[in-house]
Short mmCIF file of C-alpha atoms and ligand atoms in Angstrom, two decimals:
data_model
loop_
_atom_site.label_atom_id
_atom_site.label_comp_id
_atom_site.label_asym_id
_atom_site.label_seq_id
_atom_site.Cartn_x
_atom_site.Cartn_y
_atom_site.Cartn_z
CA MET A 16 212.54 98.24 103.80
CA SER A 17 214.68 98.26 106.90
CA SER A 18 212.33 96.43 109.29
CA ASP A 19 208.64 96.01 110.02
CA GLN A 20 208.92 97.87 113.31
CA ASP A 21 210.31 100.77 111.37
CA LEU A 22 207.46 100.77 108.85
CA TRP A 23 204.33 100.61 111.00
CA ARG A 24 204.74 103.44 113.44
CA MET A 25 203.71 107.10 113.64
CA ARG A 26 206.11 109.37 111.77
CA SER A 27 206.39 112.87 110.32
CA VAL A 28 205.29 113.75 106.79
CA GLU A 29 208.94 114.16 105.77
CA GLU A 30 209.83 110.71 107.08
CA THR A 31 206.77 109.20 105.36
CA LEU A 32 207.74 110.72 102.02
CA GLN A 33 211.29 109.43 102.46
CA ILE A 34 210.06 105.90 103.27
CA TYR A 35 207.94 105.73 100.11
CA ARG A 36 210.64 107.43 97.99
CA ASP A 37 213.01 104.65 99.03
CA TRP A 38 210.42 101.86 98.76
CA ALA A 39 208.77 102.76 95.42
CA ASP A 40 211.06 100.56 93.28
CA ALA A 41 210.68 97.45 95.41
CA TYR A 42 207.14 97.97 96.74
CA ASP A 43 205.29 95.75 94.26
CA THR A 44 207.81 92.93 94.59
CA ASP A 45 207.87 93.13 98.39
CA VAL A 46 204.13 93.19 99.03
CA GLY A 47 203.59 90.73 96.18
CA GLN A 48 205.87 88.15 97.75
CA TRP A 49 204.07 88.66 101.07
CA GLY A 50 200.73 87.93 99.32
CA TYR A 51 199.19 91.42 99.64
CA ALA A 52 195.50 90.57 100.00
CA THR A 53 193.81 93.75 101.23
CA PRO A 54 193.25 95.48 97.85
CA GLY A 55 191.32 92.50 96.48
CA ARG A 56 189.29 92.10 99.67
CA LEU A 57 188.45 95.80 99.77
CA ALA A 58 187.43 95.95 96.10
CA MET A 59 185.21 92.89 96.48
CA ALA A 60 183.64 94.26 99.67
CA LEU A 61 182.71 97.42 97.78
CA ARG A 62 181.02 95.44 95.03
CA MET A 63 179.13 93.37 97.61
CA ALA A 64 178.04 96.59 99.35
CA GLY A 65 176.50 97.80 96.08
CA ALA A 66 178.94 100.55 95.07
CA ALA A 67 178.14 101.61 91.50
CA PRO A 68 180.78 100.19 89.12
CA ALA A 69 180.10 102.76 86.39
CA LYS A 70 180.68 105.79 88.64
CA PRO A 71 184.19 107.23 89.12
CA VAL A 72 186.11 105.96 92.14
CA LEU A 73 188.84 107.96 93.90
CA ASP A 74 191.79 105.79 94.93
CA PHE A 75 193.19 108.01 97.68
CA GLY A 76 196.81 107.08 98.48
CA CYS A 77 196.94 104.97 95.34
CA GLY A 78 200.65 104.22 95.77
CA THR A 79 201.99 102.24 92.82
CA GLY A 80 198.45 101.40 91.71
CA LEU A 81 197.85 97.97 93.25
CA SER A 82 194.60 99.18 94.82
CA GLY A 83 193.47 100.62 91.47
CA LEU A 84 194.30 97.36 89.77
CA ALA A 85 192.10 95.47 92.25
CA LEU A 86 189.24 97.93 91.71
CA LYS A 87 189.46 97.58 87.93
CA SER A 88 189.60 93.81 88.16
CA VAL A 89 186.20 93.64 89.90
CA GLY A 90 184.57 95.98 87.40
CA PHE A 91 185.07 99.56 88.57
CA ASP A 92 185.59 101.16 85.17
CA ILE A 93 186.71 104.68 86.04
CA VAL A 94 189.35 105.09 88.73
CA ASP A 95 191.28 108.27 89.55
CA GLY A 96 194.34 108.14 91.77
CA THR A 97 196.15 110.53 94.06
CA ASP A 98 199.13 110.13 96.35
CA VAL A 99 201.56 112.38 98.19
CA SER A 100 204.62 110.42 97.03
CA PRO A 101 205.74 111.39 93.51
CA GLU A 102 207.79 108.20 93.20
CA MET A 103 204.85 105.93 94.10
CA LEU A 104 202.44 107.95 91.93
CA ALA A 105 204.72 107.72 88.88
CA ARG A 106 204.41 103.93 89.02
CA ALA A 107 200.64 104.14 89.31
CA GLU A 108 200.48 106.41 86.28
CA ALA A 109 202.74 104.08 84.29
CA ARG A 110 200.21 101.25 84.70
CA GLY A 111 197.85 103.13 82.40
CA ILE A 112 194.77 102.02 84.33
CA TYR A 113 193.80 105.36 85.90
CA ARG A 114 191.67 107.96 84.13
CA GLN A 115 193.85 110.58 85.80
CA VAL A 116 196.34 110.80 88.64
CA TRP A 117 197.63 113.80 90.57
CA LEU A 118 200.14 114.53 93.28
CA GLY A 119 198.40 115.39 96.53
CA THR A 120 199.35 117.48 99.54
CA PRO A 121 199.29 115.81 102.98
CA GLY A 122 196.14 116.78 104.85
CA SER A 123 194.31 118.14 101.80
CA LEU A 124 191.97 116.84 99.13
CA GLY A 125 192.95 119.65 96.80
CA HIS A 126 190.36 120.39 94.15
CA ILE A 127 187.99 117.57 95.19
CA GLY A 128 184.55 118.85 96.13
CA ARG A 129 181.92 117.14 98.27
CA GLY A 130 180.13 114.45 96.27
CA ASP A 131 182.54 114.51 93.32
CA TYR A 132 183.15 110.80 93.89
CA ALA A 133 180.39 108.36 94.79
CA THR A 134 183.08 106.02 96.09
CA ILE A 135 186.37 106.79 97.79
CA VAL A 136 188.95 104.14 98.62
CA ALA A 137 191.91 104.41 101.01
CA CYS A 138 193.62 101.02 100.94
CA GLY A 139 196.44 100.83 103.49
CA VAL A 140 196.60 104.61 103.65
CA VAL A 141 194.96 105.80 106.89
CA SER A 142 197.50 103.85 108.84
CA LEU A 143 200.45 103.94 111.18
CA GLY A 144 203.36 104.81 108.91
CA ALA A 145 201.19 106.64 106.36
CA ALA A 146 198.32 109.15 106.72
CA PRO A 147 197.24 110.29 110.22
CA PRO A 148 193.88 109.39 111.86
CA GLU A 149 192.19 112.72 111.07
CA THR A 150 192.42 111.81 107.38
CA LEU A 151 189.23 109.84 108.02
CA ASP A 152 187.31 113.04 108.77
CA MET A 153 188.59 114.62 105.58
CA LEU A 154 187.55 111.65 103.44
CA VAL A 155 184.12 111.31 105.07
CA GLY A 156 183.64 115.06 104.53
CA ALA A 157 184.12 114.56 100.79
CA LEU A 158 181.23 112.09 100.51
CA GLY A 159 177.95 113.18 99.02
CA PRO A 160 174.59 111.59 99.95
CA ALA A 161 174.86 107.76 99.87
CA GLY A 162 178.57 108.02 99.04
CA MET A 163 180.82 105.23 100.27
CA LEU A 164 184.27 105.28 101.84
CA ALA A 165 186.15 101.97 101.89
CA PHE A 166 189.37 101.83 103.88
CA SER A 167 191.56 99.37 105.72
CA TYR A 168 193.35 99.27 109.07
CA ASN A 169 196.21 96.77 109.45
CA ASP A 170 197.02 94.98 112.73
CA ALA A 171 199.27 97.76 114.02
CA THR A 172 196.66 100.40 113.21
CA LEU A 173 193.85 98.34 114.78
CA ALA A 174 195.91 98.28 117.99
CA ASP A 175 196.47 102.04 117.97
CA HIS A 176 194.07 104.09 120.11
CA ALA A 177 194.38 107.25 118.02
CA TYR A 178 193.15 105.50 114.86
CA MET A 179 190.41 103.51 116.60
CA ASP A 180 189.21 106.54 118.59
CA ARG A 181 189.06 108.61 115.40
CA LEU A 182 186.91 105.97 113.71
CA ALA A 183 184.62 105.81 116.74
CA ALA A 184 184.33 109.61 116.78
CA VAL A 185 183.49 109.79 113.07
CA LEU A 186 180.71 107.24 113.56
CA ALA A 187 179.44 108.91 116.75
CA ALA A 188 179.24 112.28 115.00
CA GLY A 189 176.49 110.87 112.76
CA GLY A 190 175.78 111.43 109.10
CA VAL A 191 177.68 108.30 108.20
CA GLU A 192 177.16 104.66 109.12
CA LYS A 193 179.31 101.56 108.99
CA ILE A 194 177.78 99.19 106.46
CA ALA A 195 180.56 96.58 106.27
CA GLU A 196 183.46 95.35 108.36
CA ASP A 197 185.60 92.37 107.44
CA HIS A 198 188.72 91.10 109.17
CA GLY A 199 191.00 88.93 107.06
CA PRO A 200 194.43 88.45 105.52
CA HIS A 201 196.59 91.49 104.79
CA LEU A 202 200.15 90.22 104.23
CA PRO A 203 199.89 86.45 104.78
CA GLY A 204 203.64 86.06 104.26
CA LYS A 205 204.13 88.19 107.34
CA ASP A 206 201.13 86.76 109.20
CA MET A 207 199.51 90.19 109.17
CA HIS A 208 195.78 90.88 108.99
CA SER A 209 193.63 93.89 108.28
CA THR A 210 190.07 95.01 108.73
CA VAL A 211 188.27 96.48 105.73
CA TYR A 212 185.56 98.98 106.67
CA ILE A 213 182.92 100.56 104.47
CA LEU A 214 181.18 103.70 105.68
CA GLN A 215 178.21 105.18 103.87
CA LYS A 216 176.89 108.72 104.05
CA THR A 217 173.29 108.78 105.24
C1 SAM B 190 200.95 101.11 102.07
S1 SAM B 190 200.87 102.23 100.72
C2 SAM B 190 199.33 101.75 99.97
C3 SAM B 190 199.29 102.09 98.51
C4 SAM B 190 198.13 101.48 97.73
N1 SAM B 190 196.86 102.02 98.16
C5 SAM B 190 198.15 99.98 97.86
O1 SAM B 190 197.17 99.41 98.35
O2 SAM B 190 199.14 99.36 97.45
C6 SAM B 190 200.45 103.77 101.53
C7 SAM B 190 200.40 104.97 100.58
O3 SAM B 190 199.86 106.09 101.29
C8 SAM B 190 200.51 107.24 100.83
N2 SAM B 190 200.35 108.29 101.84
C9 SAM B 190 201.03 108.47 102.98
N3 SAM B 190 200.57 109.55 103.65
C10 SAM B 190 199.57 110.06 102.88
C11 SAM B 190 198.71 111.19 103.02
N4 SAM B 190 198.78 112.01 104.09
N5 SAM B 190 197.80 111.42 102.06
C12 SAM B 190 197.72 110.59 100.98
N6 SAM B 190 198.51 109.52 100.79
C13 SAM B 190 199.42 109.26 101.73
C14 SAM B 190 201.95 106.80 100.63
O4 SAM B 190 202.67 107.68 99.78
C15 SAM B 190 201.76 105.41 100.05
O5 SAM B 190 201.75 105.42 98.64
#
């Protein structure tokens, strides 16, 4: 990575794909040495919120599979993964922990229908430098009754009005409620934090 300022800012889809194409090889080592804590916190928060471990989970923006690994390690047995970066997705697939993975298109959930997944996860995905704020609406729209969406906002995203306003608008629109919110370590080696949110369809 060139610099943190360069990573956590709004950018075009083409730039985002280029960033992750270039980062895929070193991603696990980089975030590992910074103590990447959000996947474990998010997976545990889902278990505490009562998400069903035997039901398939969609790991949206699965990257190299670190979020899937965290989900599996707390007992979610069936995890599917999708990402828009072929280079990141190839590493996720190579882990052999996903039931299936597929390459996604920015702004689309492809073949996913409403309620197909009882639980959807977007760990570090709806974020400055990755997917835009309106991705939240798309993910909430894919939840069936009682379905849960767990996602994280890092410090830069928490300070961004577009992302916070989108979250407020999704909650104000009704049909979904916030059942958990936890602020904690994200990349301790960089003194960065994140908030993990869980929304549930009413
Ligand atoms: C910071 S990584 C997080 C990866 C993984 N969830 C983790 O916790 O390690 C962000 C991921 O979001 C993906 N991404 C960026 N824009 C996206 C979009 N519009 N839809 C889906 N994934 C996207 C990137 O390709 C990248 O793999």
